[in-house]
Coordinates of C-alpha atoms and ligand atoms in Angstrom, one line a residue:
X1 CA 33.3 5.8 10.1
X2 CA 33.3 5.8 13.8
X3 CA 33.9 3.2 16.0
X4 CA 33.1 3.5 19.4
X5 CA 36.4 3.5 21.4
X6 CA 37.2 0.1 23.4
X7 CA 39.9 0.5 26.5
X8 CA 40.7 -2.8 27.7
X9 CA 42.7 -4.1 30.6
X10 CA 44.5 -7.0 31.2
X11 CA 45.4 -7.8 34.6
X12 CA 47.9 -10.7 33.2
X13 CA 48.7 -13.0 36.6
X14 CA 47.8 -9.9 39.0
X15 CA 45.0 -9.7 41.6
X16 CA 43.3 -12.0 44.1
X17 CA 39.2 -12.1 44.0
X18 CA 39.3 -9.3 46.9
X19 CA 42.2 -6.7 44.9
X20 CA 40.1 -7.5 41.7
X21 CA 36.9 -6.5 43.1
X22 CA 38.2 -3.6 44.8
X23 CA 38.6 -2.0 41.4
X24 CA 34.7 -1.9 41.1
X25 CA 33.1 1.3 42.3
X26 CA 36.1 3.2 40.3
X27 CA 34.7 1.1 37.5
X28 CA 31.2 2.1 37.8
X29 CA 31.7 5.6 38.5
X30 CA 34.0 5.6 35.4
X31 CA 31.3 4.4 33.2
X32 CA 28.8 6.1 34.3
X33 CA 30.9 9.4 33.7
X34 CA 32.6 8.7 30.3
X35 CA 29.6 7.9 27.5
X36 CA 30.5 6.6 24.1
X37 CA 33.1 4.6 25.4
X38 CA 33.8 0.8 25.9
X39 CA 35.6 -0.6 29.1
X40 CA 36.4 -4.3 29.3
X41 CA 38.6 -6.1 31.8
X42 CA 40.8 -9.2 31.2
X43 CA 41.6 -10.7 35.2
X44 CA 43.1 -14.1 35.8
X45 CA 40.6 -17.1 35.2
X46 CA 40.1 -16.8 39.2
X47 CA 38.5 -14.2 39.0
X48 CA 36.0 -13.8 36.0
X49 CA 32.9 -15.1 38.0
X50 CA 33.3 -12.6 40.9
X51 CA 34.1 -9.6 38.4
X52 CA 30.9 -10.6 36.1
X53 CA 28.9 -10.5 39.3
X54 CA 30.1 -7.5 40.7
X55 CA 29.8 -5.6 37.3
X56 CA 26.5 -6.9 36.7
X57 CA 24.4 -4.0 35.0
X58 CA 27.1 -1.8 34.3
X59 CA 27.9 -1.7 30.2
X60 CA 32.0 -2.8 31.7
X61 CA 33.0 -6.0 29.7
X62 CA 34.4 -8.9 31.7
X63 CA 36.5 -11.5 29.7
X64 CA 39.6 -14.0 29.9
X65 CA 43.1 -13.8 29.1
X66 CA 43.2 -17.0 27.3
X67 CA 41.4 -20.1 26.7
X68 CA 41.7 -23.7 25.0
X69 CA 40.8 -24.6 21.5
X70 CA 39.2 -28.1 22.5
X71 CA 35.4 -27.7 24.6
X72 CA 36.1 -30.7 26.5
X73 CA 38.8 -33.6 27.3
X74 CA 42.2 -34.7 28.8
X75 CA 43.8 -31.1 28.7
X76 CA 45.2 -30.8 32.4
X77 CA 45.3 -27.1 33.4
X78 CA 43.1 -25.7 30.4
X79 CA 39.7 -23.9 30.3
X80 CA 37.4 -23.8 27.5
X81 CA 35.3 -20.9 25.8
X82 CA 32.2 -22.6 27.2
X83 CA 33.7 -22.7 30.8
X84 CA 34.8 -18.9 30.2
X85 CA 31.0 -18.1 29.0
X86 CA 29.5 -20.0 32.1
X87 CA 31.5 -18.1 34.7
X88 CA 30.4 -14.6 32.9
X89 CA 33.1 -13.8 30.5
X90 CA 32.0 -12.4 27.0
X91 CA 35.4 -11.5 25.9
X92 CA 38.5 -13.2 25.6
X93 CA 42.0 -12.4 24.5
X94 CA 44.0 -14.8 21.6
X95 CA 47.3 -14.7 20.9
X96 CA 48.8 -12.0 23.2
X97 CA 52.6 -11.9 22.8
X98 CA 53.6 -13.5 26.2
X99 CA 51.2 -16.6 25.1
X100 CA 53.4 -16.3 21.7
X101 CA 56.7 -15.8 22.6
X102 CA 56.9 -16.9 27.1
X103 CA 54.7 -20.1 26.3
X104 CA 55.7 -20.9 22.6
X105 CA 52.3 -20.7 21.1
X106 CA 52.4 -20.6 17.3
X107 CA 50.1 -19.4 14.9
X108 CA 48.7 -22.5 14.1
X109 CA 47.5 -22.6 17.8
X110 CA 46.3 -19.3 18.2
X111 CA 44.2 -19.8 14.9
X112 CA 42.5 -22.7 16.5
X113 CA 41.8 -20.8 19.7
X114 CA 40.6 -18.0 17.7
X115 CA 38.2 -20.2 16.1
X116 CA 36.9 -21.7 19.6
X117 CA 36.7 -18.4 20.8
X118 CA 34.0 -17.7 17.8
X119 CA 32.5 -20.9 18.5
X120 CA 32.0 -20.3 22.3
X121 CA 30.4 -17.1 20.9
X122 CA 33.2 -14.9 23.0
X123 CA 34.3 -11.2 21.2
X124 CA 37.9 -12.5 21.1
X125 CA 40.7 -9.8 20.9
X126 CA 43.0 -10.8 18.8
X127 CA 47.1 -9.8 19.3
X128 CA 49.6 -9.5 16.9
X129 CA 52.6 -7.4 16.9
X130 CA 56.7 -7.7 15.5
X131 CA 59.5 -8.6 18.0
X132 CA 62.4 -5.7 17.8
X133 CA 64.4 -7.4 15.5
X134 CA 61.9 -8.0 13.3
X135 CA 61.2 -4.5 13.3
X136 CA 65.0 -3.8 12.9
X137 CA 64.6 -5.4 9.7
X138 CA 62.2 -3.9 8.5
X139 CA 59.7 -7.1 8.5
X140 CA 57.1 -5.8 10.7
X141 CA 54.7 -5.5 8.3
X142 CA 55.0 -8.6 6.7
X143 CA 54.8 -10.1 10.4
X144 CA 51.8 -8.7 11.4
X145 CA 50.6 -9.8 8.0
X146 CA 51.3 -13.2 8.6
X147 CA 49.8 -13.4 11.7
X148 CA 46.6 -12.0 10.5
X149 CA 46.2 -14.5 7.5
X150 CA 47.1 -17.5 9.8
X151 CA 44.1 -16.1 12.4
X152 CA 41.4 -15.4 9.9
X153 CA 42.3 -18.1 7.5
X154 CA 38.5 -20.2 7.0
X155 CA 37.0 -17.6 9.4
X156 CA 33.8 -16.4 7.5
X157 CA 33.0 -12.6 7.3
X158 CA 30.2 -12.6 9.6
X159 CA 32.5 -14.1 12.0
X160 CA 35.3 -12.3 11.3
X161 CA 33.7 -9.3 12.1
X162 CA 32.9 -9.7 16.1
X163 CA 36.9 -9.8 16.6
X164 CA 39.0 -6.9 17.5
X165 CA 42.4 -7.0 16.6
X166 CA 45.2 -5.8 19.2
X167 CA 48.6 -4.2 17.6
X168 CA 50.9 -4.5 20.6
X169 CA 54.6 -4.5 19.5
X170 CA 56.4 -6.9 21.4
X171 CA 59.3 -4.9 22.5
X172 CA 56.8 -2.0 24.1
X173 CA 54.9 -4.7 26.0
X174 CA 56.1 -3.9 29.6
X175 CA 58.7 -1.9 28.6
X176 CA 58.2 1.8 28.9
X177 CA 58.8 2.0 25.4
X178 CA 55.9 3.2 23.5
X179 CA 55.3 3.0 19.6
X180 CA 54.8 6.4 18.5
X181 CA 51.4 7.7 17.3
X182 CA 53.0 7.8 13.4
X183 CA 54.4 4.5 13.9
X184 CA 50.9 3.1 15.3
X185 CA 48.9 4.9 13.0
X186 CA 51.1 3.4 10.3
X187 CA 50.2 -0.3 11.2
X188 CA 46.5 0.2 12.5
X189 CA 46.1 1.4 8.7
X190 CA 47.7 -1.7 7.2
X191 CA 46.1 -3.7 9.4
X192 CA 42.7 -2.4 8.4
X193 CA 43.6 -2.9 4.5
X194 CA 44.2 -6.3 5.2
X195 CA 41.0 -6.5 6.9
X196 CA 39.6 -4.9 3.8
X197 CA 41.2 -6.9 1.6
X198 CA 40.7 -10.6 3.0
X199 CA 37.6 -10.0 5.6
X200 CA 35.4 -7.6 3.5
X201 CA 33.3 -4.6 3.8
X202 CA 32.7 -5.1 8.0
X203 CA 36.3 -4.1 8.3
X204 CA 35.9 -0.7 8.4
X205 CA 33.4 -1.1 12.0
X206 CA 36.4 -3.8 13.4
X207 CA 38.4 -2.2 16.5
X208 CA 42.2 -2.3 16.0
X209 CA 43.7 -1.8 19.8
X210 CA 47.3 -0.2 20.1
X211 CA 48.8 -1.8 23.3
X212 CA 52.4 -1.3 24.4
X213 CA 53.4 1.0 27.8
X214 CA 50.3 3.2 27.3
X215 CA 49.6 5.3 30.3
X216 CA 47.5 8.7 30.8
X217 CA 50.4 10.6 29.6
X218 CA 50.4 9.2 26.1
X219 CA 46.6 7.9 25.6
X220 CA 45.7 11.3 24.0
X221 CA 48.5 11.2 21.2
X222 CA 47.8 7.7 20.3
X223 CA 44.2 8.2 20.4
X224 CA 43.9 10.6 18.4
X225 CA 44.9 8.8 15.1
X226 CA 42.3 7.6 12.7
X227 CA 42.6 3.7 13.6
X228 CA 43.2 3.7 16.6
X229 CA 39.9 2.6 18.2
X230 CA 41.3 1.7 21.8
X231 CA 44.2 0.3 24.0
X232 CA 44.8 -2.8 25.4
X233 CA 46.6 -1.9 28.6
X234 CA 48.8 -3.8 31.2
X235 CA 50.8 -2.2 33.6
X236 CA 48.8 1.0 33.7
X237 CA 45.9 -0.6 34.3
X238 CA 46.4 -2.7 37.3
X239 CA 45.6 0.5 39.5
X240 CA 42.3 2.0 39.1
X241 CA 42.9 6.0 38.6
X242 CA 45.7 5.5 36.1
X243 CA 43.0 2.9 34.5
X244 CA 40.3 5.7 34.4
X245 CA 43.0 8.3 33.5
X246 CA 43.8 5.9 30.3
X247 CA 39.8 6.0 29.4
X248 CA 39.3 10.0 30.2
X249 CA 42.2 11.0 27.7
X250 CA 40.3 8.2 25.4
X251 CA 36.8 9.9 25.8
X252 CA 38.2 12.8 24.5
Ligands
PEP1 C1 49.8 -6.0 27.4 O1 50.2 -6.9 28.2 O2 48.9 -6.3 26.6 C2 50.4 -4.7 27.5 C3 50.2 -3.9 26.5 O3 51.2 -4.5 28.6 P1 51.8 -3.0 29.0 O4 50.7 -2.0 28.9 O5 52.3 -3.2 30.4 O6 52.9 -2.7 28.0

């Protein structure tokens, strides 16, 4: 099965509405050079609307790093899915580790903001990923697991199927330290079992992302495993050659 490759960057709490939209024309030219490939960026909630404009009619993917699991109401400091969609977003992420583990989100919570995502009729993508000592002992697995059944739990299939999942260990986020393409390759596959298992026959189309210190030196490694449809990059992909460096080496 193949499944067209998705590189995704987020921008985390980097970039004004100028530095954002002065990643652009390396944008455009990138996609109009590197076919069969996906590109979607992940900027602060600032700056979705001028992003979405300034990509308009290009194929690049503008979305949000996080969003609320209520559409409306007292919730000082939140945005919602149909905010995110009204400003131009189509994608969102759900769960990303520093939401986890910097602002104590649990599963329960990034369940229900998976589900808002799907209801605000956003692609969400959807991180999971061990902490090093759960690694350590040997729990990872199981983790990752359990963070996919409290996610999907009364999603239904056809749902299900618009997400893409992110592996990003937690102890490569921003570290320098990158899983190796075995040890990737060995958790993309589980993670698409239990896709098999508990979302049905549309997991074999669902993108898993590997994110965790990927950079154009080892994209090409990681890549080239069976299911390993994409990254989800940070640091590298605040600056715009090392961005389209990250989607050449994907491109193949
Ligand atoms: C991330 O924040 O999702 C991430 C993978 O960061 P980095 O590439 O910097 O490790």
């Amino acid at each position: 099965m193949s499944r067209r490759k998705l590189i995704a960057a987020n921008w985390k709490m980097n970039k004004t509405v100028a530095e954002a939209t002065a990643f652009v024309p390396a944008l455009r030219a990138a996609v109009a050079r590197l076919a069969g490939i996906d590109l979607a960026i992940f900027p602060s909630f600032f700056c979705v609307r001028a992003l979405a404009d300034a990509l308009a009619g290009t194929s690049v993917a503008v979305g949000a790093q996080d969003l609320h699991w209520e559409p409306n109401g007292a919730f000082t400091g939140e945005v919602s899915g149909a905010m995110l969609t009204d400003a131009g977003a189509t994608m969102v992420i759900v769960g990303h580790s520093e939401r986890r583990h910097v602002m104590g989100e649990s599963d329960e919570i990034v369940a229900r903001k998976l589900a808002a995502a799907l209801r605000a009729r956003l692609a969400p993508i959807l991180c999971v990923g061990e902490l090093l000592s759960e690694r350590d002992a040997g729990n990872e697995k199981a983790v990752v697991e359990r963070q996919l059944a409290s996610a999907f739990q009364g999603v239904a299939e056809e749902m299900a199927a618009r997400v893409v999942v992110a592996y990003e260990p937690v102890w490569a986020i921003g570290t320098g330290r990158t899983a190796q393409p075995d040890d990737a390759e060995a958790m993309h596959g589980a993670v698409r079992s239990w896709l098999s298992a508990h979302v049905g026959a549309e997991a074999v189309s669902m993108r898993i992302l590997y994110g965790g210190s990927v950079n154009a030196g080892n994209a090409a490694g990681l890549i080239a495993r069976e299911n390993v449809d994409g990254f989800l990059v940070g640091g590298a992909s605040l600056d715009p050659a090392s961005f389209v460096a990250i989607a050449e080496a994907a491109s193949g």
